[in-house]
Tab-separated table of C-alpha atoms and ligand atoms in Angstrom:
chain	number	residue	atom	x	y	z
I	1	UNK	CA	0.000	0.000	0.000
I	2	UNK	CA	1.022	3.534	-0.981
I	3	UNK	CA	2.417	5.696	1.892
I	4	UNK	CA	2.575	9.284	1.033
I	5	UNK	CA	4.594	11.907	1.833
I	6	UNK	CA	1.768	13.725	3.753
I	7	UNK	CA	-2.041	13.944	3.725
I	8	UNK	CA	-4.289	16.466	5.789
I	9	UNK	CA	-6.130	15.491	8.586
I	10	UNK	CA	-9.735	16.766	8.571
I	11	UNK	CA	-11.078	14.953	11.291
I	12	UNK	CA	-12.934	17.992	13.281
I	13	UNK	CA	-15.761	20.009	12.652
I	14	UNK	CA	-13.994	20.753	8.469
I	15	UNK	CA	-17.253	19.384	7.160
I	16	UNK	CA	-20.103	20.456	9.602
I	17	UNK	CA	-18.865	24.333	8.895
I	18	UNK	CA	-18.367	24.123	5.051
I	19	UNK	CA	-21.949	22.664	5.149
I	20	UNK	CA	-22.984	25.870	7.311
I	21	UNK	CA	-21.331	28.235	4.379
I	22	UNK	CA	-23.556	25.959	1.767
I	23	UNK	CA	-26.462	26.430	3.459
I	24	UNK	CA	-26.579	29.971	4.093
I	25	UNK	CA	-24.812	30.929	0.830
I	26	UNK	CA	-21.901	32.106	2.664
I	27	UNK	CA	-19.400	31.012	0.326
I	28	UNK	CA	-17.420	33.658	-1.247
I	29	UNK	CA	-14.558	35.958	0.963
I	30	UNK	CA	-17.665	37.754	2.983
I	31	UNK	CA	-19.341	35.941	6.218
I	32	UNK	CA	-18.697	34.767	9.677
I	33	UNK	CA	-15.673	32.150	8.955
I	34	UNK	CA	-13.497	35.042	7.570
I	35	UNK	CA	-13.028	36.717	10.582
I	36	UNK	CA	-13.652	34.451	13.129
I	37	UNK	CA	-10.619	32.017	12.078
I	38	UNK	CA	-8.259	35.057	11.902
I	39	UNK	CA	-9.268	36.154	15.529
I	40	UNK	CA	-8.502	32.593	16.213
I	41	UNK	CA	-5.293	32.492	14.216
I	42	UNK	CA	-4.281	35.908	16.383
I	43	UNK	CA	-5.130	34.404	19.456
I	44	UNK	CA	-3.022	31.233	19.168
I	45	UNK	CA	0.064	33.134	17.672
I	46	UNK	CA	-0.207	35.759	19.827
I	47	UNK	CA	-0.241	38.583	17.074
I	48	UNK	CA	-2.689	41.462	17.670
I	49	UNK	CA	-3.929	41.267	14.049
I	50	UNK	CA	-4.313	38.196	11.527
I	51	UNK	CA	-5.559	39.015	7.983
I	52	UNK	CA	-6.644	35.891	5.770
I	53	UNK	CA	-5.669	35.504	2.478
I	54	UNK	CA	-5.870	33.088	-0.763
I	55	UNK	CA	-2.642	31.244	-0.439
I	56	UNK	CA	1.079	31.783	1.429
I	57	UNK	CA	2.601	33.184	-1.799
I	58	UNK	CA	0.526	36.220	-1.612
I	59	UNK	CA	0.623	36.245	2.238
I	60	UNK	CA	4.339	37.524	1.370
I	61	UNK	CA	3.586	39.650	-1.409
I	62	UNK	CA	1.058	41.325	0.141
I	63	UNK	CA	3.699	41.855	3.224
I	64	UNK	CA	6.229	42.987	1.153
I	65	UNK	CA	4.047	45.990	-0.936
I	66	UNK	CA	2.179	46.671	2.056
I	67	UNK	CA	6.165	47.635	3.966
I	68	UNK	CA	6.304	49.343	0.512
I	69	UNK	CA	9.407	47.110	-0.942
I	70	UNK	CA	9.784	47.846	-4.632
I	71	UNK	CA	12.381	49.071	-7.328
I	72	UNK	CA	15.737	49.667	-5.962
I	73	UNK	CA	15.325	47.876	-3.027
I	74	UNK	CA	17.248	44.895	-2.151
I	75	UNK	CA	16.040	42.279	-0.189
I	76	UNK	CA	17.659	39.328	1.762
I	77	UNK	CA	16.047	35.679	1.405
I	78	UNK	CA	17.502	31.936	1.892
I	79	UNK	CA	18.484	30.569	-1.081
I	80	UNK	CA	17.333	27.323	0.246
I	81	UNK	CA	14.100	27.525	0.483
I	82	UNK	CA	10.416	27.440	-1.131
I	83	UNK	CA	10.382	29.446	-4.442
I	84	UNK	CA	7.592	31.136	-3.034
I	85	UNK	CA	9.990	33.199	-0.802
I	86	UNK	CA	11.635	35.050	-3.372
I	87	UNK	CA	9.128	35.310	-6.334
I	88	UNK	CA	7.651	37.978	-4.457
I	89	UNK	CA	10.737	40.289	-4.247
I	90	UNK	CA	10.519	39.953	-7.626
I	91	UNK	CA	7.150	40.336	-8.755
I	92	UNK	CA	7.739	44.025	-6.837
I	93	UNK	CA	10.666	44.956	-9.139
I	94	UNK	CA	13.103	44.676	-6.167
I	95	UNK	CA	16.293	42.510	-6.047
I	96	UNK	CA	16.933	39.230	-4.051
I	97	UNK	CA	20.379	38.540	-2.207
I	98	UNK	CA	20.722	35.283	-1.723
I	99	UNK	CA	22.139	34.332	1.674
I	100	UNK	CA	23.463	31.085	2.633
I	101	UNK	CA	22.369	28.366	5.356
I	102	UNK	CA	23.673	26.894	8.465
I	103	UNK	CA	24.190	22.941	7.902
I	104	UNK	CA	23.473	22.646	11.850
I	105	UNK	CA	19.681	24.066	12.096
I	106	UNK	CA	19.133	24.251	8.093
I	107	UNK	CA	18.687	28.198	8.686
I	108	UNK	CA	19.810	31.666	7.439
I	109	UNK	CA	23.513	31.961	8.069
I	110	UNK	CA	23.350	35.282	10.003
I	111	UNK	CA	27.414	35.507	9.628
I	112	UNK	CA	26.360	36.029	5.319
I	113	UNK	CA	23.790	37.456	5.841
I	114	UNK	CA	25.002	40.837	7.518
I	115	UNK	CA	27.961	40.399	5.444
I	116	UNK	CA	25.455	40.995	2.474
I	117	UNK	CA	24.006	44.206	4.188
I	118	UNK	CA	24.820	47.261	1.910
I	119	UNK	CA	22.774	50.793	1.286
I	120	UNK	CA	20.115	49.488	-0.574
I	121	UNK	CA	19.082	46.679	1.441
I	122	UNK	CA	15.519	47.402	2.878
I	123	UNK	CA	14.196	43.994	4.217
I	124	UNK	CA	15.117	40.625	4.886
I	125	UNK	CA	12.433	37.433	4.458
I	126	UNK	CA	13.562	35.029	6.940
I	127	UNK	CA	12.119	31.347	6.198
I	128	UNK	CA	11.517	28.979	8.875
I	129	UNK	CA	12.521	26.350	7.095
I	130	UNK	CA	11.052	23.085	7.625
I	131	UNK	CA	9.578	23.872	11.406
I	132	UNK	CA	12.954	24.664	12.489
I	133	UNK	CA	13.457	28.435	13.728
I	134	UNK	CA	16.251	31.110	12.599
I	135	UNK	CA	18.058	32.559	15.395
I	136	UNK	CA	15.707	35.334	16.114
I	137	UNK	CA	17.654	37.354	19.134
I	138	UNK	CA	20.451	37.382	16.700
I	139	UNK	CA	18.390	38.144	13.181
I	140	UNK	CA	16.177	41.244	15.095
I	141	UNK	CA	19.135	42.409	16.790
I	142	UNK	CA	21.016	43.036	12.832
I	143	UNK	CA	17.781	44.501	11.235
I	144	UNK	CA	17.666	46.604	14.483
I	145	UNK	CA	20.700	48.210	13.681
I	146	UNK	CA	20.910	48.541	10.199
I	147	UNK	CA	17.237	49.507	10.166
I	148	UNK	CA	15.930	46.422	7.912
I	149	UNK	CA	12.260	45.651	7.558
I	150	UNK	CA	11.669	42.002	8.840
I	151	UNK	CA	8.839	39.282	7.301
I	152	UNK	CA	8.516	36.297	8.515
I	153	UNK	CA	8.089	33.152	6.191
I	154	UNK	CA	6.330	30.788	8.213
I	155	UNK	CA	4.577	29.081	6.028
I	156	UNK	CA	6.411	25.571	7.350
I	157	UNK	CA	6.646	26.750	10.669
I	158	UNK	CA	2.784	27.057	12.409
I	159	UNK	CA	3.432	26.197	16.328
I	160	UNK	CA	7.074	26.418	16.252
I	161	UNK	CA	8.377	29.134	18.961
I	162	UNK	CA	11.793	30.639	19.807
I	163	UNK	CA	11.881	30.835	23.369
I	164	UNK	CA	8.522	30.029	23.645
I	165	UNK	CA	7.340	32.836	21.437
I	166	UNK	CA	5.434	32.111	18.365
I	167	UNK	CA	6.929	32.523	14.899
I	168	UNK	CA	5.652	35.166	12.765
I	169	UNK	CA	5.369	37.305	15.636
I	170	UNK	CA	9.338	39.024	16.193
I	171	UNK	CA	9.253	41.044	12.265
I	172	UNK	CA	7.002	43.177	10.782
I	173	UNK	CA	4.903	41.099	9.806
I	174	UNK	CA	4.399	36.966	9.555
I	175	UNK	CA	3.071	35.160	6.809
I	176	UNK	CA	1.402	31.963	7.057
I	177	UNK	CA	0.640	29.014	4.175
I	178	UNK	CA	-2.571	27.268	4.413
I	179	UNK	CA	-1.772	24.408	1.477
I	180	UNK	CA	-3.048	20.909	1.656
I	181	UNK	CA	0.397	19.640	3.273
I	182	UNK	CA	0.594	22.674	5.684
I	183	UNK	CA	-0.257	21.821	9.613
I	184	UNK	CA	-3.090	23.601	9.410
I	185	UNK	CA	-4.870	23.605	5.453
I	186	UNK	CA	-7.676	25.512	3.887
I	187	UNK	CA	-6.842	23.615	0.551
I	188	UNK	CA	-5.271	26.711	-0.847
I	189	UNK	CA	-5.045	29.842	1.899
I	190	UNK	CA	-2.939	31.406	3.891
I	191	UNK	CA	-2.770	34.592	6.938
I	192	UNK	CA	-0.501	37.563	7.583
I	193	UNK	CA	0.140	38.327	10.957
I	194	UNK	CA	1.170	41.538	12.588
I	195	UNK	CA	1.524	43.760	15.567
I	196	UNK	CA	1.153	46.804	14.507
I	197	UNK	CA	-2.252	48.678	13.805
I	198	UNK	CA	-1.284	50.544	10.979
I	199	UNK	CA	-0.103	48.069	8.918
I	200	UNK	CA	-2.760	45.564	9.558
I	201	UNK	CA	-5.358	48.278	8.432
I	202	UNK	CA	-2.694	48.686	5.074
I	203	UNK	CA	-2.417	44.883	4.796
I	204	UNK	CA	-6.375	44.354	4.852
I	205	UNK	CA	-7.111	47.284	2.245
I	206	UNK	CA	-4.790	45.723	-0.163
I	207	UNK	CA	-5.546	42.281	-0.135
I	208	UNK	CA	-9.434	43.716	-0.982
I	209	UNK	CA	-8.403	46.011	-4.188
I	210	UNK	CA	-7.711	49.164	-1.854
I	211	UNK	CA	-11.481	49.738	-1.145
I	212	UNK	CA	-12.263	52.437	1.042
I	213	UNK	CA	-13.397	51.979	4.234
I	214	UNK	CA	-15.716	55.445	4.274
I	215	UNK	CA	-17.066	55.799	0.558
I	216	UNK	CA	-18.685	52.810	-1.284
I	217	UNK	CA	-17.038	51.372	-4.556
I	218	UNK	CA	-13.992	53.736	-4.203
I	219	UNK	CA	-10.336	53.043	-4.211
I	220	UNK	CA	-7.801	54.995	-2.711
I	221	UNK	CA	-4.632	52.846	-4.070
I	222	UNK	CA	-4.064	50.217	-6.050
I	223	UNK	CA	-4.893	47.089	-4.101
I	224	UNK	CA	-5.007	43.156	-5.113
I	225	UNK	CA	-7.707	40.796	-4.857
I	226	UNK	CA	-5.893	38.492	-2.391
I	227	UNK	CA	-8.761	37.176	-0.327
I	228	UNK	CA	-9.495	34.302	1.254
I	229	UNK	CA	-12.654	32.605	0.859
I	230	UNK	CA	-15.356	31.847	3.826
I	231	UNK	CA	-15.474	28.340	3.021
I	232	UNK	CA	-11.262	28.343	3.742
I	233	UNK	CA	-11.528	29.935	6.416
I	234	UNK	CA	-14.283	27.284	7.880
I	235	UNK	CA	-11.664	24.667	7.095
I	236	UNK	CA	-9.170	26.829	8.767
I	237	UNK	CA	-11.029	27.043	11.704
I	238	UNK	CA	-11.822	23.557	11.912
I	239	UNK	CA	-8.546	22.568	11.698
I	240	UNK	CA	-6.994	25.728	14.247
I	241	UNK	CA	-9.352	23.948	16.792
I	242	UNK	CA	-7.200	20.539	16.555
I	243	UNK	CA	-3.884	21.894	16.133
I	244	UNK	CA	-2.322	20.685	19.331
I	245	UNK	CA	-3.307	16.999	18.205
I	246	UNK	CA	-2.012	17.699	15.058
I	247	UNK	CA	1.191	18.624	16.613
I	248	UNK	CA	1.291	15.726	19.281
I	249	UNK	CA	1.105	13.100	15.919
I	250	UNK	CA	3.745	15.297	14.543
I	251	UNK	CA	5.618	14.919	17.377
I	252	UNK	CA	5.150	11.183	17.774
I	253	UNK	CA	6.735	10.696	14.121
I	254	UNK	CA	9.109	12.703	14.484
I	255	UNK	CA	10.085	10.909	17.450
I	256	UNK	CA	10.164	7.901	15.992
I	257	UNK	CA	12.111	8.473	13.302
I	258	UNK	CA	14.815	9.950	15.226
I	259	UNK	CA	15.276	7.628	17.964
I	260	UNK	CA	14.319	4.145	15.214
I	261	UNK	CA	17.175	5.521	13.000
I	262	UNK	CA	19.976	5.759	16.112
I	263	UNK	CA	19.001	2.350	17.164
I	264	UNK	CA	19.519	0.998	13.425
I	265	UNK	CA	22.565	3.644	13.229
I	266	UNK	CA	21.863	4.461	9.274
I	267	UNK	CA	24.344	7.120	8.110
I	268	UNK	CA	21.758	9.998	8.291
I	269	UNK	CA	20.826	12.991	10.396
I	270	UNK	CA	17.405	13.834	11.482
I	271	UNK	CA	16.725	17.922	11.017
I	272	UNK	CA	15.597	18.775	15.069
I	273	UNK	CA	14.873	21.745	16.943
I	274	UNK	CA	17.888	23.649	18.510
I	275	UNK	CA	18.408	25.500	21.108
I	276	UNK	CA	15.547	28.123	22.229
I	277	UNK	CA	13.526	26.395	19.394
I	278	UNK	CA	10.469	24.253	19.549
I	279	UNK	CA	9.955	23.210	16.431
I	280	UNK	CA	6.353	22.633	15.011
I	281	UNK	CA	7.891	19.285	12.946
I	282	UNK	CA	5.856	20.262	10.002
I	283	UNK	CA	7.428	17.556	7.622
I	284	UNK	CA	10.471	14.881	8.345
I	285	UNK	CA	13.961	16.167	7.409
I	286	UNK	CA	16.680	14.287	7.142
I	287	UNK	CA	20.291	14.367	5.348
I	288	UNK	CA	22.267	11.464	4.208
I	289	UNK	CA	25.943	11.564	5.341
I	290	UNK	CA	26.195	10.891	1.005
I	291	UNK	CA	24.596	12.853	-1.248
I	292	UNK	CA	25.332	11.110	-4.137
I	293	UNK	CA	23.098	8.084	-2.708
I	294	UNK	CA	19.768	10.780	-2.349
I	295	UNK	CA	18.050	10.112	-5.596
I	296	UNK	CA	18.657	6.676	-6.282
I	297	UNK	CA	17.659	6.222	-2.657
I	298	UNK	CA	14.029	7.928	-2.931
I	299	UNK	CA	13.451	6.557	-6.355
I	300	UNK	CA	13.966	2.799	-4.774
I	301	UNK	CA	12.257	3.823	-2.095
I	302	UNK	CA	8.952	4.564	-4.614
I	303	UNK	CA	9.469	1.609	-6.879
I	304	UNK	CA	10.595	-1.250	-4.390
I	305	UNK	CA	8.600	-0.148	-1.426
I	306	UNK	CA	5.402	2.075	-2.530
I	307	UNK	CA	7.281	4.903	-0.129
I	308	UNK	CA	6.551	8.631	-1.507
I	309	UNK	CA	9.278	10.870	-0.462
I	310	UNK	CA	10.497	14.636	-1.968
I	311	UNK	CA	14.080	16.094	-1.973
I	312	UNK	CA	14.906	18.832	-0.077
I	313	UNK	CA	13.730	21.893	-2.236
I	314	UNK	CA	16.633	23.054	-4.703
I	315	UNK	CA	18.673	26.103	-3.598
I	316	UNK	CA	16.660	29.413	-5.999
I	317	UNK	CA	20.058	30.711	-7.407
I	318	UNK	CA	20.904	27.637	-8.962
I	319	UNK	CA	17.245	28.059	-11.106
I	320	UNK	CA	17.683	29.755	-14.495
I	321	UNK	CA	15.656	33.100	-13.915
I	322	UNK	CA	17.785	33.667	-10.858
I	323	UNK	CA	21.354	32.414	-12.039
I	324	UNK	CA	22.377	36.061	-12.698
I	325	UNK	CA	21.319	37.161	-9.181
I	326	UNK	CA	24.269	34.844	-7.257
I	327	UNK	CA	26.703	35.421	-9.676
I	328	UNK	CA	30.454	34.936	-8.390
I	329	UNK	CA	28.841	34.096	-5.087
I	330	UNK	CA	28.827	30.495	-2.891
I	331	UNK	CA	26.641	28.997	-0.650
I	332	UNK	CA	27.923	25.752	0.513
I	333	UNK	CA	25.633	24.985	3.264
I	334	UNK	CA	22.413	25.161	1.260
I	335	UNK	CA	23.909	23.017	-1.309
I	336	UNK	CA	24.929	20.814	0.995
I	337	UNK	CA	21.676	20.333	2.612
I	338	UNK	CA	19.594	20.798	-0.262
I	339	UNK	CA	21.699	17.807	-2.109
I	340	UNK	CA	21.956	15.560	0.371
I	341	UNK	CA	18.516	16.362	2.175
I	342	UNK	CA	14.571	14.657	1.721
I	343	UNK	CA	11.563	14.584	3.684
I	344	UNK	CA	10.030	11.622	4.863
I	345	UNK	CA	6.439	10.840	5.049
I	346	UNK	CA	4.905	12.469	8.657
I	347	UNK	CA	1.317	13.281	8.400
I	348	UNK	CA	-0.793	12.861	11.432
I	349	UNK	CA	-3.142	10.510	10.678
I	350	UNK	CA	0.228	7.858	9.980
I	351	UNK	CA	-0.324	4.811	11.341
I	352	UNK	CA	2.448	2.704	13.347
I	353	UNK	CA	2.549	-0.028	11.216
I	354	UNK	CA	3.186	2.773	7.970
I	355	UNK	CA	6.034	4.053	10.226
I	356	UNK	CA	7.898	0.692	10.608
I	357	UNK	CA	7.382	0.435	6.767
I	358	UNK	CA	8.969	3.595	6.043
I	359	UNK	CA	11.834	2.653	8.478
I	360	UNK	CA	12.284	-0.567	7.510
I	361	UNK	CA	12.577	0.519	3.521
I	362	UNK	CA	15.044	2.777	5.132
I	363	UNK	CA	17.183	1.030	6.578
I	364	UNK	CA	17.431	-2.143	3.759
I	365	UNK	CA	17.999	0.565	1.234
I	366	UNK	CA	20.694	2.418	3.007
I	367	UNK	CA	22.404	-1.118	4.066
P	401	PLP	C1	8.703	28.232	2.774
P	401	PLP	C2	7.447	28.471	1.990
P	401	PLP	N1	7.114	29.716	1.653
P	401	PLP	C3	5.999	29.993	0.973
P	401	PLP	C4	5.123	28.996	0.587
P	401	PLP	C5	3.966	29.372	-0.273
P	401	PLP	O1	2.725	28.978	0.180
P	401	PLP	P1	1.542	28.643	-0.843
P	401	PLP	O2	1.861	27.327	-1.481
P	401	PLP	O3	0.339	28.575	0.056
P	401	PLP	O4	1.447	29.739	-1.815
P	401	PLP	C6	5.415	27.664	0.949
P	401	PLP	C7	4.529	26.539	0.671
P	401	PLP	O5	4.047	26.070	-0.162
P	401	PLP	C8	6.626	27.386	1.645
P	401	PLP	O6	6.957	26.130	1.954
């Protein structure tokens, strides 16, 4: 039987509120849903404001135009990472420097990054890559002092904390990813977070075309339609309500792997929180001590034993339309963990017999 790499878990109330938004009509970006999930989603991450919108892509664009990043502007971002965290820069007409990763924690090298710092650089997009957190004293305490703008990618990252404080919650402003293989899914969706009143009022008038709020059917700038639908955001809510078992199965795999692949001692490493993090364990991470065994390893685990897994995503400056943007430049950590790096299957409704599978495929292949 097939084991995937992850599946959502809609085992709450998912169906009894989309039914609600069918039966009352309710199902475009108006009604109840909409705003009750983001108070929800403020509540949990402690953010005074939440704002939903249609997926995590747009959750950084919309952060990005509504700090007013554009032409000229350079803007820091992992090279190892989702695309999603740079095409925004980009679809702005400002410039991404890449900055390297840190093999230990799979996060921005801080040491590149403010080595990367010049005039022109106006914000930094930290990723929390794979539930694991960046260093945050560290990363607020450089765009502190050089007076960066800080977003927050955490659209792997919903639950984890740095010193017990949730993610999305230390920059400007923290953008969330609501995709089927997110911790929490609306199907497509995803939430900007912020503390600050002024920008949450700028955030929500441009994700709805730049209406204004005193004068009906008039625009004061140029907005987006970026909205999220009320039948996502009953899903959303649904599935906010059973986050913490969400995050216990998580856990349990997690676990698992870890301590099943020290007992077999298979020449791997299993991605886990460091210090001041708890991490959220969105997806298994793990990197092979070779690289050069990584595809031929996941492909035999798909044909021989039915096992989905994906490679760790592919560093952005080695893709053609941003080549020219790393030019003379290296970033030996992502490479290294990008190369030698996959995710395992970890979704919470795994059973224990799927995990011994998963192990066991393991552990023959890697023999
Ligand atoms: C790190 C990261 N950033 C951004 C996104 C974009 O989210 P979405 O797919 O909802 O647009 C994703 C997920 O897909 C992601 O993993």
């Amino acid at each position: 039987m097939f084991i995937p790499v992850y599946e959502p878990f809609l085992n709450g109330n998912e169906k009894k509120y989309v039914d609600d938004c069918l039966d009352t009509s309710w199902i475009s970006s108006k009604g109840k849903y909409v705003n009750l999930f983001e108070q929800k989603f403020a509540e949990y991450t402690g953010a005074a404001h939440a704002v939903g919108v249609s997926n995590g892509t747009v959750a950084i664009h919309l952060a990005l135009a509504a700090l007013g990043i554009g032409p000229g502007d350079e803007v820091l971002v992992p090279t190892l990472t989702y695309i999603a965290s740079v095409n925004p820069i980009m679809y702005l007409g400002a410039t991404p420097v890449f900055v390297d990763s840190t093999v230990d924690n799979w996060q921005l090298d801080l040491s590149d990054l403010e080595s990367k710092i010049t005039a022109k650089t106006k914000a930094v997009v930290a990723v929390h890559l794979y539930g694991n957190v960046c260093d945050m004293d560290r990363l607020v305490s450089i765009c502190r002092s050089h007076n960066l703008l800080l977003v927050e990618d955490c659209a792997e990252a919903l639950g984890s904390t740095w010193n017990g404080r949730h993610v999305g919650t230390f920059g400007d402003i923290g953008c969330f990813s609501f995709f089927g293989n997110k911790t929490v899914t609306t199907g497509e969706g995803g939430m900007v977070i912020t503390c600050d009143g002024e920008l949450a009022k700028r955030l929500a008038s441009l994700k709805g075309q730049g209406v204004s709020q005193t004068r009906y059917y008039w625009h004061d700038v140029i907005g987006y339609n970026f909205r999220m639908t009320n039948i996502e955001a009953a899903i959303g809510l649904a599935q906010l309500e059973q986050i913490e078992e969400i995050m216990v199965r998580k856990r349990r795999i997690a676990e698992y792997y870890k301590d099943e692949f020290a007992k077999r001692a298979l020449p791997l490493s299993v991605l886990w929180e460091t210090e001041h993090v708890h991490n959220c364990m969105w997806l298994p991470t793990i990197r092979l001590n070779d690289a050069t065994r990584r595809d031929s390893l996941m492909a035999d685990l798909k044909e021989k034993h039915d096992v989905e897994t994906r490679p760790a995503f592919y560093p952005v400056h080695t893709m053609p339309m941003y080549v020219k943007y790393a030019a003379g430049k290296k970033f030996p950590g992502a490479e290294q963990l990008s190369y030698a790096g996959m995710n395992l299957p970890g979704f919470p409704g795994m059973t224990a017999e799927q995990l011994e599978r998963v192990a066991d495929a393991l552990a023959r292949e890697l023999k």
